[in-house]
Coordinates of C-alpha atoms and ligand atoms in Angstrom, one line a residue:
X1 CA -0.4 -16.0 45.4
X2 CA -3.7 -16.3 43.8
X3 CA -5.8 -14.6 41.0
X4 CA -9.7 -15.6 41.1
X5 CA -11.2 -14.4 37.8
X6 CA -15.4 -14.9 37.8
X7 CA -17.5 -15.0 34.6
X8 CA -21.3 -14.5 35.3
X9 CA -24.6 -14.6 32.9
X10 CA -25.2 -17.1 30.2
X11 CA -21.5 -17.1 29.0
X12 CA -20.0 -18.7 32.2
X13 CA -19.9 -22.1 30.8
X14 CA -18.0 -20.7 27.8
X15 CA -15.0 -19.4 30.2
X16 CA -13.0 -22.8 30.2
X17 CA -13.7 -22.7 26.1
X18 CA -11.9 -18.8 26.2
X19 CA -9.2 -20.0 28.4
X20 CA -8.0 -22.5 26.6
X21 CA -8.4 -24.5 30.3
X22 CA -10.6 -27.6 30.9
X23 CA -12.7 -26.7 34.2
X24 CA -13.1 -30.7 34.7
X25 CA -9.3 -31.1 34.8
X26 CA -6.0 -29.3 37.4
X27 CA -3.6 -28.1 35.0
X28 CA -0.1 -27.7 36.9
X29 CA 3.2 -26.7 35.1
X30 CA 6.7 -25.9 36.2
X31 CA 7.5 -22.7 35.8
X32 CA 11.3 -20.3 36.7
X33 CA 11.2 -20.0 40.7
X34 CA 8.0 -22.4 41.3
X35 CA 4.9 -23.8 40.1
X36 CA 1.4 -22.7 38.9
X37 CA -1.7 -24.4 39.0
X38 CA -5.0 -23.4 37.1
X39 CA -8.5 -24.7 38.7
X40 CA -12.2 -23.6 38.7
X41 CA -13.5 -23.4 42.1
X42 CA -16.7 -23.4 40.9
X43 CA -18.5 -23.8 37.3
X44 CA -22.1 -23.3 37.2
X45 CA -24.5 -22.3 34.3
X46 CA -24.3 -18.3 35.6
X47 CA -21.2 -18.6 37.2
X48 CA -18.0 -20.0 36.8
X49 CA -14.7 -19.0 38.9
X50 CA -10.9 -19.9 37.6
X51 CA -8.4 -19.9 40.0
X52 CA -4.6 -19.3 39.2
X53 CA -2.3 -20.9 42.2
X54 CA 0.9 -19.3 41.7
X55 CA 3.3 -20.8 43.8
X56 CA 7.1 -19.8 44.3
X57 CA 10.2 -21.5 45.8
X58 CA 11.5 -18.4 48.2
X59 CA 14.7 -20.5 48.3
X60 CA 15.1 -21.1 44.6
X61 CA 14.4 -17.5 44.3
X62 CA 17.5 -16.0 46.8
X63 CA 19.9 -18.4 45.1
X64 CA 19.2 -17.1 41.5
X65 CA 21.6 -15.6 40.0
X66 CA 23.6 -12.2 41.3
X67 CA 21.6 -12.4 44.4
X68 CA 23.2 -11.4 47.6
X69 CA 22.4 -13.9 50.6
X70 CA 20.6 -12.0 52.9
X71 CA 18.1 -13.0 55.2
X72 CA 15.7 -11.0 53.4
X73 CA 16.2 -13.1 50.1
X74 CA 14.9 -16.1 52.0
X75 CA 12.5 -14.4 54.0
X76 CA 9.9 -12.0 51.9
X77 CA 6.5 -11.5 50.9
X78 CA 7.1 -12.7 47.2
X79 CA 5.6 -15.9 47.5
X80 CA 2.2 -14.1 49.2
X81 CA 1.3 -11.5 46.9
X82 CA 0.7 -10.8 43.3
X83 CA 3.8 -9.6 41.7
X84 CA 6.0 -10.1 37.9
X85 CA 5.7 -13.2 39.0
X86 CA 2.0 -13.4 38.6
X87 CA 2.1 -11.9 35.5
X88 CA 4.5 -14.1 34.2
X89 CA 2.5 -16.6 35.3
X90 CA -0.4 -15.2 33.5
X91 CA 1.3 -15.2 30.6
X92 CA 2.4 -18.9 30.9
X93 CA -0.9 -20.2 31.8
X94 CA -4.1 -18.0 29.4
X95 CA -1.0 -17.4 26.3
X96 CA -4.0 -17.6 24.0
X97 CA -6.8 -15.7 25.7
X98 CA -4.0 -13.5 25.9
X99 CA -3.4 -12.7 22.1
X100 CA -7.4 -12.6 21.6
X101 CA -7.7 -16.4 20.2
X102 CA -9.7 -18.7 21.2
X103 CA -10.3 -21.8 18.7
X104 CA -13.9 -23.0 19.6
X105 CA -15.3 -19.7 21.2
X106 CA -13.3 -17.5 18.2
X107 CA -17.0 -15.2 18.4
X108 CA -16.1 -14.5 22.0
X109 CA -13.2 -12.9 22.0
X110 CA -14.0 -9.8 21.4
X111 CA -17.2 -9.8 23.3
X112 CA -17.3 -7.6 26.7
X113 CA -18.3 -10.1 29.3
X114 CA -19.4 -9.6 33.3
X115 CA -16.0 -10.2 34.4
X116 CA -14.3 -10.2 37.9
X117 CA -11.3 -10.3 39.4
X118 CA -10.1 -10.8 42.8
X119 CA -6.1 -10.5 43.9
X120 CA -6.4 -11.5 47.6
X121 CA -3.1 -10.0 48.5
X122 CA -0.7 -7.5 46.9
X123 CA 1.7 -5.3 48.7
X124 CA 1.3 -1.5 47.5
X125 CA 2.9 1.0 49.2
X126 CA 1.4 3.9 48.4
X127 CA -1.9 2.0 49.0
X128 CA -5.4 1.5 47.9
X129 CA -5.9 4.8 45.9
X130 CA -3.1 3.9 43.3
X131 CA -5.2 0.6 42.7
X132 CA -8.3 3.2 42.0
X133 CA -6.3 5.3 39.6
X134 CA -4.9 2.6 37.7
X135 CA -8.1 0.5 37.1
X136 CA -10.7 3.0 37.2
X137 CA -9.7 5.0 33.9
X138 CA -10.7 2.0 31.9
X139 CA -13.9 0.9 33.0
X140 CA -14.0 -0.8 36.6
X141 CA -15.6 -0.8 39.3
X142 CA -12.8 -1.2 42.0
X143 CA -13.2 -2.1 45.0
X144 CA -9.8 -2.4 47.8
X145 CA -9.4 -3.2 51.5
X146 CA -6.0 -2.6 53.0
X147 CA -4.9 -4.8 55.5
X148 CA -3.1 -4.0 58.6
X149 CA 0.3 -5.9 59.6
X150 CA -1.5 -5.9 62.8
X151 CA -4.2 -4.1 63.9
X152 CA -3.1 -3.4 67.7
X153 CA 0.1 -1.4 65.5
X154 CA -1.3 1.2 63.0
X155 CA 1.8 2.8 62.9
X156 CA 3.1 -0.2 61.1
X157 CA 1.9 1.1 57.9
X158 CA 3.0 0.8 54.4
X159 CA 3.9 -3.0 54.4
X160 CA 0.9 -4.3 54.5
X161 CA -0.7 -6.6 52.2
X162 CA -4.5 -4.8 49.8
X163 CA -6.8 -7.1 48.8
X164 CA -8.8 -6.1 45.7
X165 CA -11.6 -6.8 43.0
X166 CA -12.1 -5.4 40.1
X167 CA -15.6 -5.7 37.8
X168 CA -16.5 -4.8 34.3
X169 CA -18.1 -5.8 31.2
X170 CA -15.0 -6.5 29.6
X171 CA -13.5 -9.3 26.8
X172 CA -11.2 -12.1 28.7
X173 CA -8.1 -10.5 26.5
X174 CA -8.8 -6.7 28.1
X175 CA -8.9 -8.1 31.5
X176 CA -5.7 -10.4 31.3
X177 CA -4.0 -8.1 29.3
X178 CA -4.7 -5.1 32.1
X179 CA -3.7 -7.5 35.0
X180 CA -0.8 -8.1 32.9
X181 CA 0.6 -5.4 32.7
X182 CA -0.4 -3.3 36.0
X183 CA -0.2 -6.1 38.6
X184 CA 3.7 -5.7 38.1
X185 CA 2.9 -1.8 38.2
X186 CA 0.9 -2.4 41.6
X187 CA 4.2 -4.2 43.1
X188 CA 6.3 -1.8 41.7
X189 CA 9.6 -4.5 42.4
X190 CA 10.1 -6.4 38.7
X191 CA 11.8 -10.0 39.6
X192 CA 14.0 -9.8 36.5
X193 CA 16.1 -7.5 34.2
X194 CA 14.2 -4.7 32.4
X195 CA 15.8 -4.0 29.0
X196 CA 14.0 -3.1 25.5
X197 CA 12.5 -6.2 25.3
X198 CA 10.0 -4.6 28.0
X199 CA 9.3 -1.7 25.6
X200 CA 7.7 -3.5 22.9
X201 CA 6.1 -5.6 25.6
X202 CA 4.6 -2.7 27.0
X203 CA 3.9 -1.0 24.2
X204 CA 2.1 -4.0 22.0
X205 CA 0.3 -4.9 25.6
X206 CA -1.1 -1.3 26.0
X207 CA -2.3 -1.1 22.6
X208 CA -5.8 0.6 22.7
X209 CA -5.5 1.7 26.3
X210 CA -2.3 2.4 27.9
X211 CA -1.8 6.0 25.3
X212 CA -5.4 7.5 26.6
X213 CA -4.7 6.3 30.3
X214 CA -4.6 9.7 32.4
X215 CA -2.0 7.4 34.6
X216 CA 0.5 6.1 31.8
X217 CA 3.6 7.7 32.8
X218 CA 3.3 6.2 35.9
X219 CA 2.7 3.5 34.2
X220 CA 5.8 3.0 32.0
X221 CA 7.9 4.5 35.0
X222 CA 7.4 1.5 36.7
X223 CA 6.5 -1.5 34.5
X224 CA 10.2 -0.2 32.8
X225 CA 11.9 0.1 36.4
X226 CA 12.5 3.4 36.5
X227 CA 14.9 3.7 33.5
X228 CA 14.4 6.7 32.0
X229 CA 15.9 6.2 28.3
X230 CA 12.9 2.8 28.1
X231 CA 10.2 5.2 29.7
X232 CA 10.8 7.9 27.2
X233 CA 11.0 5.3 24.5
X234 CA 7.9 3.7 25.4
X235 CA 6.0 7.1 25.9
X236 CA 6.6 8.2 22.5
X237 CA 5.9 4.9 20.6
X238 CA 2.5 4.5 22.5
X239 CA 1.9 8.7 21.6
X240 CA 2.5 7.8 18.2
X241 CA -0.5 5.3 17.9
X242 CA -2.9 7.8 19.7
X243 CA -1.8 10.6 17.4
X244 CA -2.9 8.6 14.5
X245 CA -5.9 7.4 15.8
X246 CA -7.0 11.3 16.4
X247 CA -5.7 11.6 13.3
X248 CA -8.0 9.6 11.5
X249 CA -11.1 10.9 12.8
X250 CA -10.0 14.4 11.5
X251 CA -8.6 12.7 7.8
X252 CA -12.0 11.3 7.5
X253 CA -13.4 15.0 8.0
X254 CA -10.6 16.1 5.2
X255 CA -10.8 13.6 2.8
X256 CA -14.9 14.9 2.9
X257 CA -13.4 18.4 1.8
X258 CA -10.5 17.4 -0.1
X259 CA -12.0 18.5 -3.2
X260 CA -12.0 22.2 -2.6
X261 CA -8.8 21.8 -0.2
X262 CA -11.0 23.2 2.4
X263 CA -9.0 23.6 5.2
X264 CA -5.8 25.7 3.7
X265 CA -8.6 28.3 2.3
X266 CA -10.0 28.3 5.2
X267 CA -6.7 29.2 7.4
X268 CA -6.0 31.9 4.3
X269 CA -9.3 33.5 4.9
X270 CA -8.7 33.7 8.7
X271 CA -5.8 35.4 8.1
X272 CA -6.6 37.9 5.8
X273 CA -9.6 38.6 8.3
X274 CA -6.8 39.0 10.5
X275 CA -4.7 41.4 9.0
X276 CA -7.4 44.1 8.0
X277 CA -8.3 46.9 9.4
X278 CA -7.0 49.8 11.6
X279 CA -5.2 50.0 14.3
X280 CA -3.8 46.7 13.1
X281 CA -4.1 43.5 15.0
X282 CA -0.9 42.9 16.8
X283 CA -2.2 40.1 19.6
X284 CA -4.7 37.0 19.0
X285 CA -5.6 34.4 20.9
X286 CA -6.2 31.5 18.6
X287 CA -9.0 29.7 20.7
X288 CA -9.2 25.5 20.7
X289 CA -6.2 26.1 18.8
X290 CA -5.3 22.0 18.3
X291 CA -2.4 20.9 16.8
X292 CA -1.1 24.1 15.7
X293 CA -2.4 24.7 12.3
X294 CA -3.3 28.3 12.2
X295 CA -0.3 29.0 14.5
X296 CA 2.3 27.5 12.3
X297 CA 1.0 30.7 9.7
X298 CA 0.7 33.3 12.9
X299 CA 4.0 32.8 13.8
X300 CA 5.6 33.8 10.0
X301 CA 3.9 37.0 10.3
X302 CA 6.2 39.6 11.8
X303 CA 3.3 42.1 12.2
X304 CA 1.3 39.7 14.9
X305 CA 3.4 40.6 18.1
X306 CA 2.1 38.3 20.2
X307 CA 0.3 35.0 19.7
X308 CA -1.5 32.8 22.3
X309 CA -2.7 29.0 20.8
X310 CA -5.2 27.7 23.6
X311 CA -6.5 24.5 23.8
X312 CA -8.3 21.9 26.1
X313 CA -6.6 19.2 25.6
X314 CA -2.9 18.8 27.1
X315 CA -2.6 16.1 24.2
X316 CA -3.6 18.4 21.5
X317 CA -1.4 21.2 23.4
X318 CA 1.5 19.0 23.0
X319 CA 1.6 18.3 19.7
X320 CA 1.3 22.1 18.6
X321 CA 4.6 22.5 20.3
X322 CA 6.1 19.6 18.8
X323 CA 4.7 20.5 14.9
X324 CA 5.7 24.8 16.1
X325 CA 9.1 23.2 16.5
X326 CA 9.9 26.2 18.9
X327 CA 13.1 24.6 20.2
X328 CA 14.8 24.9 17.1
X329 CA 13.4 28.6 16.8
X330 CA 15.4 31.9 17.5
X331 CA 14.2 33.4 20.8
X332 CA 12.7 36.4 19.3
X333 CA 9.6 33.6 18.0
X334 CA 10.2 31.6 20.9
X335 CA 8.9 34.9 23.0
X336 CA 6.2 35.8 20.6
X337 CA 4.3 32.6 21.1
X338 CA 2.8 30.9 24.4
X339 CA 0.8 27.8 24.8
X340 CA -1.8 27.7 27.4
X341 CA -4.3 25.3 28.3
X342 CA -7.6 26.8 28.9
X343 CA -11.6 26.5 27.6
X344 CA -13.6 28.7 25.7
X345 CA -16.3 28.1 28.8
X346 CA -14.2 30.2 31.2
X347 CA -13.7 33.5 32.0
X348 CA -10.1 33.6 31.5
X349 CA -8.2 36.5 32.9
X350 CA -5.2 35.6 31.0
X351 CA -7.3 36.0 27.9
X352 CA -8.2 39.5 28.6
X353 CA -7.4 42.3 26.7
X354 CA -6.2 40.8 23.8
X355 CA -6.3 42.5 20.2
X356 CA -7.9 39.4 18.7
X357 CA -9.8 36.2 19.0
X358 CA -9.8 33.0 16.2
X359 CA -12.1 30.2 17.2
X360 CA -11.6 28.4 14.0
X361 CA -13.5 25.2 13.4
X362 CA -13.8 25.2 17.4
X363 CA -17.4 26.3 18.0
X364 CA -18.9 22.7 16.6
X365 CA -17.4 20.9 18.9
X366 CA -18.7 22.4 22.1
X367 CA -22.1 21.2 23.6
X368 CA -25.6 23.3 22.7
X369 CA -26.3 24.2 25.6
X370 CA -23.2 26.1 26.9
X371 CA -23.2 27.9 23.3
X372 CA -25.1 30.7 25.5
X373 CA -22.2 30.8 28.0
X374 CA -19.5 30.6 25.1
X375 CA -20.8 34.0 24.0
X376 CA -21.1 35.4 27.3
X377 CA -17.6 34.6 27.8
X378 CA -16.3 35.6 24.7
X379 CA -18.0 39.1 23.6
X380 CA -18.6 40.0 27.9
X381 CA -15.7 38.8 29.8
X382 CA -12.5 38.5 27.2
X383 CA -14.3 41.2 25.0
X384 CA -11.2 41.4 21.9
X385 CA -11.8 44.0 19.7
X386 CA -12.2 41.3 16.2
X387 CA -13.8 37.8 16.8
X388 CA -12.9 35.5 13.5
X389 CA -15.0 32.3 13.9
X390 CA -14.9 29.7 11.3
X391 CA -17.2 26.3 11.1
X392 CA -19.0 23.8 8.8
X393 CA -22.1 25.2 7.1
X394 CA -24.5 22.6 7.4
X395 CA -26.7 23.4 4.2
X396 CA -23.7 22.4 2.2
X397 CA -23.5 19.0 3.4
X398 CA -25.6 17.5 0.5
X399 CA -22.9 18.3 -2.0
X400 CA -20.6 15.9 -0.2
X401 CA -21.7 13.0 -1.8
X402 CA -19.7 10.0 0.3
X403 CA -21.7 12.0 3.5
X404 CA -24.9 10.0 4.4
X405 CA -27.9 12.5 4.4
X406 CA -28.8 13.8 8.0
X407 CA -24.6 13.0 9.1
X408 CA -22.4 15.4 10.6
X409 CA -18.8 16.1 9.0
X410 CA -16.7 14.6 12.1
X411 CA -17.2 12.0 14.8
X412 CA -16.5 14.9 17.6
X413 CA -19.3 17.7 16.0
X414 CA -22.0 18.2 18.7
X415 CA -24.2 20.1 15.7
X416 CA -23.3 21.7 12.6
X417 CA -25.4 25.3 11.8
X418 CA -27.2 26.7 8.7
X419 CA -26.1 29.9 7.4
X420 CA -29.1 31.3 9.6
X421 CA -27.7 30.1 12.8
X422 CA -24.8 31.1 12.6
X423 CA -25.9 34.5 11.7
X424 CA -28.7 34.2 15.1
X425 CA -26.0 33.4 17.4
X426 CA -23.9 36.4 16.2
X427 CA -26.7 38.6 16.7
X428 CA -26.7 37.7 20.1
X429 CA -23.0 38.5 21.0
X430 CA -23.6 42.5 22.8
X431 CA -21.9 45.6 21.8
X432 CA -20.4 43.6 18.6
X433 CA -21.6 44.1 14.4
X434 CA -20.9 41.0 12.6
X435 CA -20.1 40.3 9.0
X436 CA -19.8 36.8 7.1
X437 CA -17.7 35.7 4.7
X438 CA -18.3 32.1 2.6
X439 CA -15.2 29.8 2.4
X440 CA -15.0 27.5 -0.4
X441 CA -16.8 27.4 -3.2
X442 CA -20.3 28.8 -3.4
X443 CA -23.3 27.2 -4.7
X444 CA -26.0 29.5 -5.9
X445 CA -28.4 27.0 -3.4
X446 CA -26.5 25.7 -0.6
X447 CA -23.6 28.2 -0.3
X448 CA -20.3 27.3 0.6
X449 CA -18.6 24.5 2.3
X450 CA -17.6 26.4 5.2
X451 CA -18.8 29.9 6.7
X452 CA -16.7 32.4 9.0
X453 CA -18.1 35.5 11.2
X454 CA -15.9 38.7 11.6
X455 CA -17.2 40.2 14.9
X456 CA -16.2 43.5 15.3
X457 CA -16.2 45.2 18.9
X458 CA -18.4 48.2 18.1
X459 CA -16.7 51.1 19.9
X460 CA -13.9 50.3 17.5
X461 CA -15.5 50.8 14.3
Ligands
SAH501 N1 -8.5 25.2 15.4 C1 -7.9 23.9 15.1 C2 -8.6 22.7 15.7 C3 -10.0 22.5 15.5 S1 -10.6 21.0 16.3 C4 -7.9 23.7 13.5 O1 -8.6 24.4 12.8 O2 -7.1 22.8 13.1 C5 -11.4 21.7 17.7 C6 -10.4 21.9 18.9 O3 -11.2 22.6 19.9 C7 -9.8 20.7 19.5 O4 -8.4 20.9 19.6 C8 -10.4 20.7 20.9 O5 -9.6 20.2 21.9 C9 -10.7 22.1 21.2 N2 -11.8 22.4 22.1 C10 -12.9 21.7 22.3 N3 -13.7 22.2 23.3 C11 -13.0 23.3 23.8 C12 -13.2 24.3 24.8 N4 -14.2 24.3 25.6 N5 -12.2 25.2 25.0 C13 -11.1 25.3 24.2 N6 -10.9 24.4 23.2 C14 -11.8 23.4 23.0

């Protein structure tokens, strides 16, 4: 089996340097089951091409141990397509492109490159679209031709070998380290014994990509064989790192308010917008709801009988059950709270008819031009009878003094508003009489840190 990985543009030359691999010398080594070889087939000053020759002993291979002789063990397609063994072999031959070092091209290393590579054979069996999901997501262009056993049999399907490239401006670690890890993915047929070792394996390997891939369960199913206790072990440690990578975009946003402990106020004021008024509020619908914050208070309070915490993100949705702890809950707040995944920039029908709607620090984070739609949505279609909005006043910003003039408060705000925007928009919402409230501190100039609307449906009041 082969692996053809292409460097183009004024780098090529520096691919043999990044490899660790001469491109005027054949390496060969021995390695469990066979032999690999490592070659340039060609080496030009746009272009240069490394072969990896992966070469295995069928027979050495059936009389490993706690094999079964079968005709089968003699007679496969392990030798022919990319496999664990090619991975292994990857490992073997790039070890130090591989951990991101490279000792006379160390400002490389972490340079995206015009990268190929090519895997002339490799058996799938649910076929070329698995090789799209699992590549795609991180940046490729993919590009896979399935090959009939023989063409004058189509019904011999399923067997036969996919050839496939993939492209991307990509560092020589990202590449290796994705063929790595989903060639043996791919094959779905691991030539050795899967045991922890596999998890940290997995888990060090995916670092940066494998907790944001849209595929990674399918992922760890297979690169962990299928065994479920390694899966769910792998799945949580690689969860972990994303959660604290989200994490830090939104500490950076509370360290910024620390001083005025911004974000427990706000959550206080919410509430107590919450609890006023007549008839009482007995069902809200906590909009964009995240990890769980504002639920966490909802659910203490006996008086709110029903409580909805909707988010976007499946990720975010997750961790609100986990922080609600609802499995160690009595049923009666198991039945009071629901979490749904939905947007703000849908007419919801499960969102109808609710007492109440919080959109609390939520409004920031969606795109200018669908704010129209947002408040079509919101004060048309779901129509509560209180809106409480919260979100960053934008005038207060220049009291923050580690906030560079001009910056917004978090990496993920698509605008923050003046007092005077916010108080346009809500003029703008039909058939609803706003009131605003500061949160935080207020200075004489600038008022406070952040500023929340109480929408009121006006039939009500
Ligand atoms: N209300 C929470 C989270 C605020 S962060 C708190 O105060 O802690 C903003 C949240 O809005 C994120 O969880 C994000 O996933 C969610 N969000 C972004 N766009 C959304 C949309 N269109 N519909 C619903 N939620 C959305």
């Amino acid at each position: 089996m082969l692996v053809l990985l292409t460097c183009e543009g004024p780098h090529a030359p520096d691919l043999g340097y990044l490899l660790h691999k001469n491109p005027a010398s054949l390496h060969e080594r021995e390695i469990g089951h066979g032999k690999l070889t490592v070659f340039y087939t060609e080496n030009e000053p746009a272009r240069a091409t490394v072969a990896l020759l992966v070469e295995i002993d069928p027979i050495a291979l059936a009389r490993g141990e706690g094999r079964a002789a079968s005709l089968e063990q003699y007679v496969n397609d392990r030798p022919y397509v990319a496999s664990s063994f090619t991975s292994v072999a990857l490992r073997d031959a790039f070890s130090t492109a591989l951990s991101g070092r490279s000792k006379e091209r160390p400002e490389l290393v972490s340079k995206p490159l015009p990268l190929r590579a090519r895997i002339p054979a490799i058996a799938v069996a649910s076929g070329v679209s698995l090789i799209e999901r699992l590549f795609a997501p991180l940046g490729y262009e993919v590009r896979a031709t399935a090959h009939p056993l023989d063409a004058a049999f189509p019904s011999w399907r399923g067997t036969g070998a996919i050839s496939f490239e993939i492209s991307g401006e990509k560092t020589v670690q990202e590449i290796l380290t994705h063929l790595y890890v989903l060639l043996p993915v791919l094959d779905d047929d691991k030539h050795y014994f899967v045991g922890d070792d596999e998890v940290r394996k997995l888990v060090d390997h995916g670092e940066g990509w494998l907790a944001a891939h849209p595929e990674k369960e399918l992922i760890a199913r297979r690169y962990l064989a299928y065994q479920r206790p390694l899966v769910t072990a792998a799945l949580s440690q690689l969860t972990v790192g994303q959660e604290e990578k989200d994490e830090e975009a939104q500490a950076q946003e509370d360290v910024l308010e620390e001083k005025v402990r911004l974000s427990d106020q706000r959550l206080e004021a919410v509430l107590a917008a919450l609890r006023e008024g007549a008839p009482p509020i007995k069902r809200i619908v906590d909009m964009g709801c995240g990890e769980g914050r504002l639920l966490r208070l909802l659910v203490e309070e006996r008086a709110f009988e029903e409580i909805a915490g909707v988010d976007v993100s499946s990720l975010s949705l997750e961790r609100a059950e986990k922080r609600l702890h609802l499995d160690r809950r009595p049923q009666a707040v198991r039945e009071r709270v629901k979490l749904l995944q939905g947007s703000l920039l849908y007419d919801d029908k499960r969102l109808h008819g609710w007492d109440a709607l919080a959109l609390v620090e939520v409004i920031e984070h969606i795109d200018a031009d669908r704010l129209d739609v947002v408040r079509k949505v919101v004060f048309e279609r779901l129509r509560p009878r209180r809106v409480v909005l919260t979100t960053p006043n934008a005038e207060f910003n220049v009291r923050f003094e580690t906030l560079p003039a001009g910056k917004l408060r978090h990496a993920d705000h698509r605008f923050e508003w003046t007092r005077a925007e916010l108080r346009e928009w809500c003029a703008g919402a039909r058939g609803y009489r706003a009131r605003f409230v500061d949160v935080g501190p207020s200075d004489p100039e600038v008022g406070s840190p952040t500023q929340m609307a109480i929408l009121d449906r006006e039939s009500e009041t």
